[in-house]
Tab-separated table of C-alpha atoms in Angstrom:
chain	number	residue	atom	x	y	z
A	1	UNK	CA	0.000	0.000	0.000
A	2	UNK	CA	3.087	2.082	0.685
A	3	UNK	CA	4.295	1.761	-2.565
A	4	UNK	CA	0.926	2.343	-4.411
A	5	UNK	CA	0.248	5.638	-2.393
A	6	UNK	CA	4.088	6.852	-3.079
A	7	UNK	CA	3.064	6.282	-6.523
A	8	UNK	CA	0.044	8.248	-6.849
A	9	UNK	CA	1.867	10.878	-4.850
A	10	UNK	CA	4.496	11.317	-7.744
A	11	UNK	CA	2.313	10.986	-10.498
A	12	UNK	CA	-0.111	13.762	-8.524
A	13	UNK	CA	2.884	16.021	-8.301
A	14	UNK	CA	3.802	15.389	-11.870
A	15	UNK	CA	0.404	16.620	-12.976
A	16	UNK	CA	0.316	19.506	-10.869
A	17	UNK	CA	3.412	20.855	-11.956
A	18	UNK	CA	2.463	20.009	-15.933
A	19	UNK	CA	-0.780	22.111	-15.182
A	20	UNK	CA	1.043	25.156	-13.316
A	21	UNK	CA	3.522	25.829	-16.712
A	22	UNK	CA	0.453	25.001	-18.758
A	23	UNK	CA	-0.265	28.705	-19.509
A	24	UNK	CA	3.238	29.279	-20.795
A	25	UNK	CA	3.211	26.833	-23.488
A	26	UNK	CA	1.504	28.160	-25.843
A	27	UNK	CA	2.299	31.779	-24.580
A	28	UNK	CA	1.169	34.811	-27.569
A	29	UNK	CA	3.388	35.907	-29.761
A	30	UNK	CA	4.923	39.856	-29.016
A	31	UNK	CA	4.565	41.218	-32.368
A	32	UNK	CA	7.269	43.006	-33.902
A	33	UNK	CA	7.147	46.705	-35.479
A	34	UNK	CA	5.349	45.656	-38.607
A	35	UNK	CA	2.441	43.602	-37.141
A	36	UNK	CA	2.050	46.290	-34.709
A	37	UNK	CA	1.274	48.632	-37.640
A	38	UNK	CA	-0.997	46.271	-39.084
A	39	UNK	CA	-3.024	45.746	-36.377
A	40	UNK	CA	-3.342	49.527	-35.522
A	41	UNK	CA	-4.254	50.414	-38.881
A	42	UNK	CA	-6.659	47.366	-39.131
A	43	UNK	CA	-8.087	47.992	-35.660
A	44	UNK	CA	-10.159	49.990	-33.787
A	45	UNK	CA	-7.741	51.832	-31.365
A	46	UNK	CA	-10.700	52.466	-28.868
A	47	UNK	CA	-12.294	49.525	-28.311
A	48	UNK	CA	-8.800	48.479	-27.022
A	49	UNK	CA	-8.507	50.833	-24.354
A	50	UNK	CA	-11.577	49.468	-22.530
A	51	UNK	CA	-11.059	47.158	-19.970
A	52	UNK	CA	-14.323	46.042	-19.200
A	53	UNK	CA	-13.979	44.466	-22.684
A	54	UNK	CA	-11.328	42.333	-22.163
A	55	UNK	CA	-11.810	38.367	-21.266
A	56	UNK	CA	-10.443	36.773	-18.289
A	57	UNK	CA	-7.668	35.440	-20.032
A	58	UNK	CA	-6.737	39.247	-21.122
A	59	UNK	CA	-6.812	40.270	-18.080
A	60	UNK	CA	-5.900	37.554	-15.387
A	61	UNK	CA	-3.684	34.513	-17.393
A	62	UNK	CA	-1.595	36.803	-19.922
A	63	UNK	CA	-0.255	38.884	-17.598
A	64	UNK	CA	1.037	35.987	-15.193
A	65	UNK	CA	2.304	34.395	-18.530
A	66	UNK	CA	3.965	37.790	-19.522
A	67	UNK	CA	5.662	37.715	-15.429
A	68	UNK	CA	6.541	33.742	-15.610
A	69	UNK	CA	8.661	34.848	-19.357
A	70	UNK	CA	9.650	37.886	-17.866
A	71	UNK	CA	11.265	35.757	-15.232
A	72	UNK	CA	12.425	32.873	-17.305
A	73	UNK	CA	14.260	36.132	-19.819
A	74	UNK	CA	16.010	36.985	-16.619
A	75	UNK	CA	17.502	33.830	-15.527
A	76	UNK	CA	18.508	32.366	-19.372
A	77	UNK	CA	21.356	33.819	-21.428
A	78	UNK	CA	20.775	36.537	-23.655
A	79	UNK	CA	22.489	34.625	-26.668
A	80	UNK	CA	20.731	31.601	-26.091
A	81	UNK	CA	17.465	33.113	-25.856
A	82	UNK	CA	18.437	34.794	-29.350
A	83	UNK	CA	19.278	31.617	-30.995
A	84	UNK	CA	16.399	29.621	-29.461
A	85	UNK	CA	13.824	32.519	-30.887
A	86	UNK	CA	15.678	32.165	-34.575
A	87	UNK	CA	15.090	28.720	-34.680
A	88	UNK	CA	11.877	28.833	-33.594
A	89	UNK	CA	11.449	31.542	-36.069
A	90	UNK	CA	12.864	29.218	-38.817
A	91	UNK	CA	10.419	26.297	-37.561
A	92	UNK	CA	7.700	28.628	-38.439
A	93	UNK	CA	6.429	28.989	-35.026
A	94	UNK	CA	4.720	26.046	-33.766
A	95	UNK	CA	1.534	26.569	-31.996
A	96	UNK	CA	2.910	30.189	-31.272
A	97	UNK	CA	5.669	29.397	-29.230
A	98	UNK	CA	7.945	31.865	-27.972
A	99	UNK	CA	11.429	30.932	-26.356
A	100	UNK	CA	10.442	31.425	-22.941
A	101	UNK	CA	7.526	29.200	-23.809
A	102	UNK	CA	9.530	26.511	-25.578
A	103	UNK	CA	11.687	26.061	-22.173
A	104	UNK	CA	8.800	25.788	-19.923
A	105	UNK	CA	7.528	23.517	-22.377
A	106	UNK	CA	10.804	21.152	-22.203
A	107	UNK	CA	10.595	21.807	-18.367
A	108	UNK	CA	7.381	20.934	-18.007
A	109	UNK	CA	7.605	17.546	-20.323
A	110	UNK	CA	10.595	16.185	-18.535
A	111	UNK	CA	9.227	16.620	-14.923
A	112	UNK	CA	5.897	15.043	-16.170
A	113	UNK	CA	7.849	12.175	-18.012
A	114	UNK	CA	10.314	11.832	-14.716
A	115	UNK	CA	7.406	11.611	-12.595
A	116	UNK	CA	5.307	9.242	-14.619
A	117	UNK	CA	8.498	6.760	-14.725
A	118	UNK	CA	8.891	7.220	-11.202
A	119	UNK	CA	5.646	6.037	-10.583
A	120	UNK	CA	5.609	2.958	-13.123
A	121	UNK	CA	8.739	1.996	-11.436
A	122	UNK	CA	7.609	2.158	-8.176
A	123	UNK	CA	5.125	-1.016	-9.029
A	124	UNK	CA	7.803	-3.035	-9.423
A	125	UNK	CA	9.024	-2.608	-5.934
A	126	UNK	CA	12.619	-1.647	-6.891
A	127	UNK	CA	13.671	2.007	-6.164
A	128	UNK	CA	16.912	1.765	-8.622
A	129	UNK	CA	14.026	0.819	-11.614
A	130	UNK	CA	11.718	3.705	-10.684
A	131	UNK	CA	14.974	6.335	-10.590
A	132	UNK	CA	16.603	4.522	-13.718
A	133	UNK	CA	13.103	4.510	-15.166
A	134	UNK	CA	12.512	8.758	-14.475
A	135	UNK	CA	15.979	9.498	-15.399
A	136	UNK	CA	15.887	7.654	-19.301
A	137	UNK	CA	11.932	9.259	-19.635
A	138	UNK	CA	12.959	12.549	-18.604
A	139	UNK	CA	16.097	12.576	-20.708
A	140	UNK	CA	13.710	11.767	-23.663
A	141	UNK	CA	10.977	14.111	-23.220
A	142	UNK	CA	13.789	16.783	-23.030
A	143	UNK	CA	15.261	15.406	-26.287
A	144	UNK	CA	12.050	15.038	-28.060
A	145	UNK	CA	11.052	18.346	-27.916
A	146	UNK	CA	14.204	19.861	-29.232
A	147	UNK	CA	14.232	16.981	-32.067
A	148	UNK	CA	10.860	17.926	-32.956
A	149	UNK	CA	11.728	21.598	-33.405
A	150	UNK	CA	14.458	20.378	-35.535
A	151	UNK	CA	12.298	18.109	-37.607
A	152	UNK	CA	9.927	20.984	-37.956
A	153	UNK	CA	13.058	23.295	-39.499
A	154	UNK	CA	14.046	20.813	-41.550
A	155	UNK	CA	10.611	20.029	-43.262
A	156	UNK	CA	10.349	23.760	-43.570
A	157	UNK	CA	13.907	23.692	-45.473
A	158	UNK	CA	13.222	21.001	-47.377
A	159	UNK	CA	9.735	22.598	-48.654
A	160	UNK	CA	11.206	26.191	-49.487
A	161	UNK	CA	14.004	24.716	-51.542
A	162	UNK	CA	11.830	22.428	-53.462
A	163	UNK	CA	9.414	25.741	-54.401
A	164	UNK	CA	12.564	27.897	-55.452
A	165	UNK	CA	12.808	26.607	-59.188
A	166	UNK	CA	8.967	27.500	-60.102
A	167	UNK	CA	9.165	30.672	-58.304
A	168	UNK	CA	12.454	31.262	-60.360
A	169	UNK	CA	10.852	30.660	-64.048
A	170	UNK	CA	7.758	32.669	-63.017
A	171	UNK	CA	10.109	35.448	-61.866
A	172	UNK	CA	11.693	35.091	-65.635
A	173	UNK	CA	8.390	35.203	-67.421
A	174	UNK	CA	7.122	37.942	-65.892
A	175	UNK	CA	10.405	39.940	-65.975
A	176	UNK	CA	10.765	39.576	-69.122
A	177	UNK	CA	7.238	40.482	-70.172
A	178	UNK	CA	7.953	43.580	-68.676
A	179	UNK	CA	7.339	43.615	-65.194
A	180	UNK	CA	9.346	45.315	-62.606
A	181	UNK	CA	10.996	42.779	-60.282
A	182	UNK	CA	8.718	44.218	-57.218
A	183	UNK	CA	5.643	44.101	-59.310
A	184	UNK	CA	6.666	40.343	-60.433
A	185	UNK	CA	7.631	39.541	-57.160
A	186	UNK	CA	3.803	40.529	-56.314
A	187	UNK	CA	2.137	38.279	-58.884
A	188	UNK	CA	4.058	35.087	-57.993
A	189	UNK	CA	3.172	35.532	-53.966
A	190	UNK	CA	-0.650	36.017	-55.366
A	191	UNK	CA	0.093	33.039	-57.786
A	192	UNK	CA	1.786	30.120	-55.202
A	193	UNK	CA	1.162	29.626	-51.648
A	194	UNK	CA	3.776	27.882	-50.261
A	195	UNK	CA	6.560	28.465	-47.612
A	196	UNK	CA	8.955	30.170	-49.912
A	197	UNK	CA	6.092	32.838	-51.112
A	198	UNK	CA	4.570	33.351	-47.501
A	199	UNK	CA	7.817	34.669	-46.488
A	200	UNK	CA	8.338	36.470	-49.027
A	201	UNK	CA	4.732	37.984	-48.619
A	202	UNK	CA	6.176	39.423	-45.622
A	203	UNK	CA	9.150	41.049	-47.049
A	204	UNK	CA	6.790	42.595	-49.488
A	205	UNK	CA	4.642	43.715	-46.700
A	206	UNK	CA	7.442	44.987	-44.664
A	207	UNK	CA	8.776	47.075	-47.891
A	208	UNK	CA	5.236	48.690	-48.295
A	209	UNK	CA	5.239	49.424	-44.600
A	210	UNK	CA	8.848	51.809	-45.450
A	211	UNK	CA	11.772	49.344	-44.987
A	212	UNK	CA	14.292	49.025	-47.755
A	213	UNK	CA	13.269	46.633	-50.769
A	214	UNK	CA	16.747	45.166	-50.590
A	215	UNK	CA	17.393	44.820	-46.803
A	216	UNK	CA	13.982	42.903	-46.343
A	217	UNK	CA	15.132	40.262	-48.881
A	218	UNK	CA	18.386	40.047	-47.693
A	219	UNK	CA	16.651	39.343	-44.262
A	220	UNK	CA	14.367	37.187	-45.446
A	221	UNK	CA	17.270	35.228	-47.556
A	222	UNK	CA	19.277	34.823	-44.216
A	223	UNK	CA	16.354	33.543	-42.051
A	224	UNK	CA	15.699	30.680	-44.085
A	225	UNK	CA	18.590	29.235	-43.554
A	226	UNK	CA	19.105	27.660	-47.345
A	227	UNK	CA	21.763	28.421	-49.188
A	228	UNK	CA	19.996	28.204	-52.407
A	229	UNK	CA	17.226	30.631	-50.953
A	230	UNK	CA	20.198	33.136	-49.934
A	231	UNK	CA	22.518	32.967	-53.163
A	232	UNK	CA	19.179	33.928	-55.322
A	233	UNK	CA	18.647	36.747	-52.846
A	234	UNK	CA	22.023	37.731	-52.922
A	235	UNK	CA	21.940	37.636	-56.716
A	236	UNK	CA	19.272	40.092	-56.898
A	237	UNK	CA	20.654	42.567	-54.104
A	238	UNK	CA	23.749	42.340	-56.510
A	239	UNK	CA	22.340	42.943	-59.898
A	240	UNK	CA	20.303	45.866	-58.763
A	241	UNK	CA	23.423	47.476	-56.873
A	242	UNK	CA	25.138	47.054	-59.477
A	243	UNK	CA	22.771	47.776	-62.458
A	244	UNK	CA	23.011	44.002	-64.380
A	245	UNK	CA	19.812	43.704	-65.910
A	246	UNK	CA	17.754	41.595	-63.928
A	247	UNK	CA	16.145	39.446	-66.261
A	248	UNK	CA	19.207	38.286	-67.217
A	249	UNK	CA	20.334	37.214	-63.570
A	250	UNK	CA	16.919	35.478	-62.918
A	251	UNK	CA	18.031	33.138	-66.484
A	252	UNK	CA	21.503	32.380	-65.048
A	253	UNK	CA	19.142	31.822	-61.455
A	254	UNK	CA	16.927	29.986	-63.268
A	255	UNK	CA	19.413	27.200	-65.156
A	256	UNK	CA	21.562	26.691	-61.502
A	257	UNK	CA	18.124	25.433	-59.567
A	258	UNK	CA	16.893	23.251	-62.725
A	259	UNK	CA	20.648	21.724	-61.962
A	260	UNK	CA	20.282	21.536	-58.372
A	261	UNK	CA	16.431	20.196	-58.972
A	262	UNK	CA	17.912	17.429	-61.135
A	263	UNK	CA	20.870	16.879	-59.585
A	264	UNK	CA	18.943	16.025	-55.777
A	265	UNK	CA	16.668	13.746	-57.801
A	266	UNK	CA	19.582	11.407	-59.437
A	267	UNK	CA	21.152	11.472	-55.499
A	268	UNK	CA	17.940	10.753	-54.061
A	269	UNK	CA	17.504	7.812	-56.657
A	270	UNK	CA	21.061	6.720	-55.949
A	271	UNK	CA	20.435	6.567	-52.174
A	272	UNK	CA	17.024	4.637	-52.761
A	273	UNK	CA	19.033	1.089	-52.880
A	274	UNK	CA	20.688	1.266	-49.818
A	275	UNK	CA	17.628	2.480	-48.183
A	276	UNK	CA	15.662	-1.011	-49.248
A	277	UNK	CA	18.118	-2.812	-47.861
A	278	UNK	CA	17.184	-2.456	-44.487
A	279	UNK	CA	13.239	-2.889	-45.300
A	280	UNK	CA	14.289	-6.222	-46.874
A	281	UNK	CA	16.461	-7.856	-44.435
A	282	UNK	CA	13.878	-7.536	-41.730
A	283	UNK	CA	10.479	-7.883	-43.467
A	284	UNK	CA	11.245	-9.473	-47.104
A	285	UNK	CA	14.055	-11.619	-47.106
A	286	UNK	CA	12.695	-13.650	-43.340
A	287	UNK	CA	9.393	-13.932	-45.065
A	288	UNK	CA	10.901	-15.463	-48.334
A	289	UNK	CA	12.782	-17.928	-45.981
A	290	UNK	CA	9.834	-18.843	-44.372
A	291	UNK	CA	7.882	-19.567	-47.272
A	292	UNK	CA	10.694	-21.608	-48.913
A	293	UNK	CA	11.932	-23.439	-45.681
A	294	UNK	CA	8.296	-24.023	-44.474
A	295	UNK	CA	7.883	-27.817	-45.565
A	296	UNK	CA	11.117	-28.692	-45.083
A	297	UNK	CA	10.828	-27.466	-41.341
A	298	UNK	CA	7.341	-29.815	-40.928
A	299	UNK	CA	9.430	-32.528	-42.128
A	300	UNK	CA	12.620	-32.358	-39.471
A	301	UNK	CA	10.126	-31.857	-37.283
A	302	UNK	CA	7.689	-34.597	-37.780
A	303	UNK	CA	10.392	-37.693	-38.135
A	304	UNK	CA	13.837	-36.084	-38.641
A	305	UNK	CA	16.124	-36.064	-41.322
């Protein structure tokens, strides 16, 4: 009974600490200068001001959220908490999260995971299971979440690279039907919705809202974090600093991701064998054996060789 109730007690605490950082996950995101102009313009500034309008969560849970990432800025490195909000930035914000909400989150998963293990191992009535047990969850819930982040940049990579080559010969077309480069960049962010045009929807909305044409795609080019992405933004910046006509840049743009397109389909075709093999040592090739050594094994068994 001892052991039951010292289990509850852990998995109780577990719970109760989950549910006290539940607010910060999923924390709002501060909005930067542009979205701030957005809203203001595409708001009505005095229905704000009134408090009797706001909800409970307005007024009661963001502001202990704001206090709890206040707290969390305070006690976390300043470079970290730059790097952790790029990548987050580059994993296209999952369910909002901000950094400070993205450690409470990894916080708040291991403690839950260490406690839950605790209390699994506790039925088995040996301590060293239940602390081994807490210890390997714990270290895995804190892993998981980072490796999901990172599996959540990489898809994002993987997408905006694979849209660059159609967004490169629409460029060309409408370049060289005339447009300017700002008016074609327009038409192919109305034309494709993907992750390459959404962001660069936002450089687009971000020049509109004053900021230099080329310093928003140059910022835009580094935050992706493809190299592809960046050289074709750097390609532009240079051709209009340094007056190369830009449909012919876009062409030269144009031929270098058809090569890269091709030349990641030939790898990933070259990389397909070896990835069978695995697949059919452990499903095929035992089920062949099977089916081929099946009679023979009735026979051994039934009178011998």
């Amino acid at each position: 009974m001892a052991t039951y109730a010292l289990g509850l007690v852990a998995a109780a605490g577990g719970f109760a600490i989950f549910w006290a950082l539940r607010p910060a996950l999923f924390p709002t995101i501060q909005p930067n200068a542009v979205e701030d102009r957005f809203h203001y313009y595409g708001t009505d500034v005095a229905m704000t001001d009134d408090i009797s309008r706001l909800s409970f969560q307005e007024r009661m849970i963001d502001p202990l959220v704001e206090r709890i990432n206040e707290a969390i800025t305070r006690m976390t490195p300043l470079d970290y908490m730059r790097r952790l909000n790029q990548r987050l930035e580059e994993a296209g914000r999952p369910s909002g999260l901000t950094a400070e909400g993205f450690i409470a989150l990894r916080t708040a998963a291991a403690l839950f995971a260490g406690a839950l293990g605790a209390t699994f191992g506790l039925f088995s009535g040996q301590p060293w299971i239940a602390v081994a047990a807490s210890v390997v969850l714990a270290a895995a819930a804190w892993l998981g979440i980072r490796m999901w982040v990172s599996s959540l940049i990489s898809t994002k990579r993987k997408q905006v690279e694979v849209s660059l080559p159609n967004v490169i010969d629409f460029l060309v077309i409408s370049v060289s039907a005339g447009l300017t480069l700002d008016r074609a960049l327009t038409r192919v962010v109305a034309q494709y919705d993907n992750e390459l045009t959404r962001g660069l929807a936002v450089a687009l909305a971000e020049v509109q809202l004053g900021r230099p044409r080329l310093e928003a795609l140059d910022a835009y080019g580094r935050s992706t974090g493809v190299p592809s992405v960046h050289a074709f933004i750097q390609a532009l910046i240079g051709s209009e600093r340094m007056g190369v006509p830009t449909v012919d840049v876009l062409r030269l743009q144009a031929e270098a991701a058809r090569w890269r397109r091709s030349d990641n389909a030939a790898r990933l075709g070259a990389s397909a064998t070896i990835k069978m093999t695995i697949p059919m040592v452990v499903f095929i090739f035992p089920t062949i054996l099977l089916a081929l050594l099946g009679p023979a094994l009735f026979t051994v068994f039934r009178g011998g060789f």
